[in-house]
Amino acid sequence: MTFQHKMISCLAAGLVVAGGVVMFGVRDTRPVLVCFGDSLTTCGGKGGQYTVWLAKQLPHVRVVNAGVGGDTLEQGRLRFQKDVLSHRPAVVLIAMGANDFWRDLRTVSELRGYLEEMVTAAKAQQAKVVIASCFGDRPFWEETCVEFSFVRFEFAAEIAKMEQAVSKKYGCAYIPNLQIDVKPNRLPPYWDATDHPNSKGNEQVALRLLPALVAALGQ
């Protein structure tokens, strides 16, 4: 069965489950996917976040948006129990690090410690973890239009290497450059006035994330 056929079958089954939850008030027993991030997880306007697009593709899964605009990895770990683990997720998507990059207040070693703390906490609860990066596998020195100065290329590359190392160490799926399909920044039709992906842009982000999440969910 092809990936497309599997998705159609899952979509039909998921609609039945979701419909029963809404119509009859039965307990929602669908596996939980928590998407944990910053403004890249909350952006897109009403109904336009990438989590909304994921929920449309994965109706057999309860998708939780646990994004908080402006969050760093350090701030994220402080709310990880409340905003992520309390949902008893089957899969956790961690999509953070952009604000750490822009603020440049912590060493890569410190960032790794925060990320590892969250990964180990999730895995201790038997959740699978997917790490999504803004920087991985990007040839910054070859791109014609990059959203930050060349003097910051090395820092971005170091963050990417750290994320890949953590993913390898703990057996996490790794998604490099979750926004690659909507680059460069700030241009229509994928970006809005807040310098974030709009609904159309987040649809592309969701499609980029989907294969790894489907695999983690075991669908």
C-alpha positions as a printed Julia matrix, in Angstrom:
219×3 Matrix{Float64}:
   0.0    0.0    0.0
   1.41   3.39  -0.94
   1.9    6.22   1.55
  -0.99   8.11  -0.08
  -3.34   5.12   0.26
  -2.34   4.67   3.9
  -3.1    8.33   4.58
  -6.54   8.04   2.94
  -7.37   4.97   5.03
  -6.18   6.66   8.21
  -8.14   9.79   7.33
 -11.37   7.82   6.94
 -10.85   5.94  10.2
  -9.87   9.09  12.03
 -12.97  10.96  10.89
 -15.14   8.21  12.35
 -13.34   8.42  15.71
 -13.34  12.21  15.81
 -17.01  12.32  14.82
 -17.94   9.97  17.61
 -16.11  12.13  20.15
 -17.99  15.24  19.03
 -21.44  13.71  18.57
 -21.64  11.38  21.53
 -19.19  12.86  24.01
 -17.23   9.65  24.3
 -13.76   9.68  25.81
 -11.12  10.65  23.28
  -8.8    7.66  23.09
  -6.79   8.84  20.13
  -3.0    8.96  20.56
  -1.73  12.43  21.43
   0.81  14.43  19.46
   2.08  17.5   21.31
   3.79  20.13  19.16
   6.05  22.06  21.5
   7.56  25.29  20.24
   7.66  29.06  20.02
   6.04  31.59  17.68
   6.78  29.33  14.72
   4.24  26.96  16.29
   1.66  29.63  17.19
   1.87  31.75  14.02
  -0.43  31.59  11.02
  -3.52  33.35  12.29
  -6.76  31.77  13.42
  -6.9   28.24  12.07
  -3.63  28.67  10.2
  -1.05  27.11  12.51
   0.85  24.09  11.21
  -0.8   22.07  13.96
  -4.2   22.75  12.38
  -2.92  21.42   9.08
  -1.46  18.37  10.84
  -4.78  17.71  12.56
  -6.5   17.71   9.17
  -4.04  15.14   7.87
  -4.1   13.09  11.08
  -7.72  13.03  12.3
  -7.01   9.77  14.11
  -4.57  11.71  16.35
  -5.28  14.41  18.93
  -2.9   17.23  18.04
  -2.03  19.66  20.84
  -0.45  23.03  20.08
   1.9   23.81  22.96
   3.63  26.8   21.41
   4.44  30.02  23.26
   5.75  32.95  21.26
   9.22  34.1   22.25
  10.13  30.94  24.16
  13.7   29.72  24.37
  14.82  26.19  25.15
  15.55  27.28  28.72
  12.03  28.66  29.14
  10.52  25.68  27.41
  11.98  23.16  29.82
  10.32  25.0   32.72
   6.84  24.38  31.28
   7.52  20.99  29.73
   5.78  18.99  32.46
   2.64  21.13  32.46
   2.31  21.8   28.75
   3.61  18.53  27.32
   3.92  15.59  29.69
   0.57  16.2   31.38
  -1.11  15.24  28.08
   0.53  11.78  28.2
   1.65  12.13  24.57
   2.51   9.26  22.28
   4.74  11.61  20.28
   6.36  14.95  21.14
   7.54  17.3   18.43
  10.14  19.75  19.76
  10.51  22.74  17.44
  12.52  25.28  19.41
  15.82  27.1   19.18
  15.05  30.03  16.91
  14.87  32.52  19.8
  18.04  31.09  21.32
  19.73  31.78  18.0
  18.5   35.34  17.68
  19.2   36.31  21.3
  22.52  34.47  21.55
  22.51  34.47  25.35
  23.49  30.84  25.98
  26.28  28.6   24.76
  25.5   25.69  22.47
  26.5   23.4   25.35
  23.86  25.02  27.58
  21.25  24.72  24.83
  22.07  21.05  24.49
  21.5   20.55  28.19
  18.02  22.1   28.02
  17.1   20.04  24.97
  18.4   16.81  26.49
  16.43  17.45  29.68
  13.19  17.62  27.71
  14.01  14.66  25.49
  14.88  12.4   28.41
  11.74  13.46  30.31
   9.56  12.6   27.32
  11.26   9.27  26.71
  10.98   8.38  30.39
   7.23   8.61  29.85
   7.54   6.29  26.82
   6.84   9.06  24.32
   8.63   9.16  21.0
  10.41  12.41  20.21
  10.82  14.22  16.91
  13.19  17.21  16.82
  12.5   19.84  14.15
  15.22  22.35  13.33
  15.35  25.78  11.71
  18.99  25.29  10.76
  19.91  21.7    9.97
  21.3   20.76   6.54
  21.28  24.32   5.24
  24.17  25.38   3.0
  24.18  28.94   4.37
  27.34  29.87   2.5
  25.75  28.91  -0.83
  22.24  30.37  -0.42
  21.52  33.57  -2.31
  19.15  34.95   0.33
  19.58  34.13   4.01
  17.55  35.77   6.79
  20.62  36.53   8.91
  24.12  37.92   8.39
  26.98  35.66   7.33
  28.74  36.34  10.64
  26.03  34.21  12.29
  26.3   31.24   9.91
  28.7   29.36  12.17
  26.43  29.69  15.22
  23.47  28.36  13.21
  25.57  25.43  12.0
  26.69  24.67  15.56
  23.07  24.57  16.76
  22.22  22.21  13.92
  25.1   19.88  14.8
  24.0   19.89  18.44
  20.41  18.99  17.51
  21.62  16.18  15.28
  23.88  14.84  18.03
  21.05  14.82  20.57
  18.73  13.13  18.06
  21.3   10.42  17.38
  22.11   9.88  21.06
  18.47   9.4   22.09
  17.09   7.79  18.94
  14.89  10.75  17.96
  13.73  11.48  14.44
  15.32  14.66  13.13
  13.71  17.06  10.66
  16.24  19.56   9.3
  15.07  23.03   8.33
  11.32  22.72   8.81
  10.76  25.93   6.8
  12.86  25.02   3.77
   9.78  24.91   1.51
   8.81  28.51   2.33
  12.22  30.16   2.04
  13.31  32.88   1.63
  11.66  34.75   4.47
   9.24  37.64   4.14
   8.06  36.89   0.61
   4.52  36.05  -0.58
   2.65  33.8   -0.77
   3.94  32.1    2.4
   4.79  34.93   4.82
   2.77  37.56   6.67
   3.51  41.04   8.04
   4.8   39.61  11.34
   7.72  37.93   9.55
   6.25  34.5   10.21
   4.69  31.92   7.92
   1.02  32.53   7.18
  -1.59  29.79   6.86
  -0.4   28.82   3.38
   3.18  28.73   4.59
   2.28  26.59   7.57
   0.55  24.12   5.28
   3.94  23.56   3.65
   5.6   23.28   7.07
   3.03  20.63   8.07
   3.74  18.64   4.92
   7.44  18.79   5.71
   6.81  17.47   9.24
   4.21  14.86   8.33
   6.31  11.85   7.19
   8.45  11.77  10.35
   5.39  12.21  12.57
   3.48   9.43  10.78
   6.47   7.14  11.26
   6.76   8.04  14.96
   3.05   7.41  15.45
   3.45   4.0   13.85
   0.74   4.69  11.3
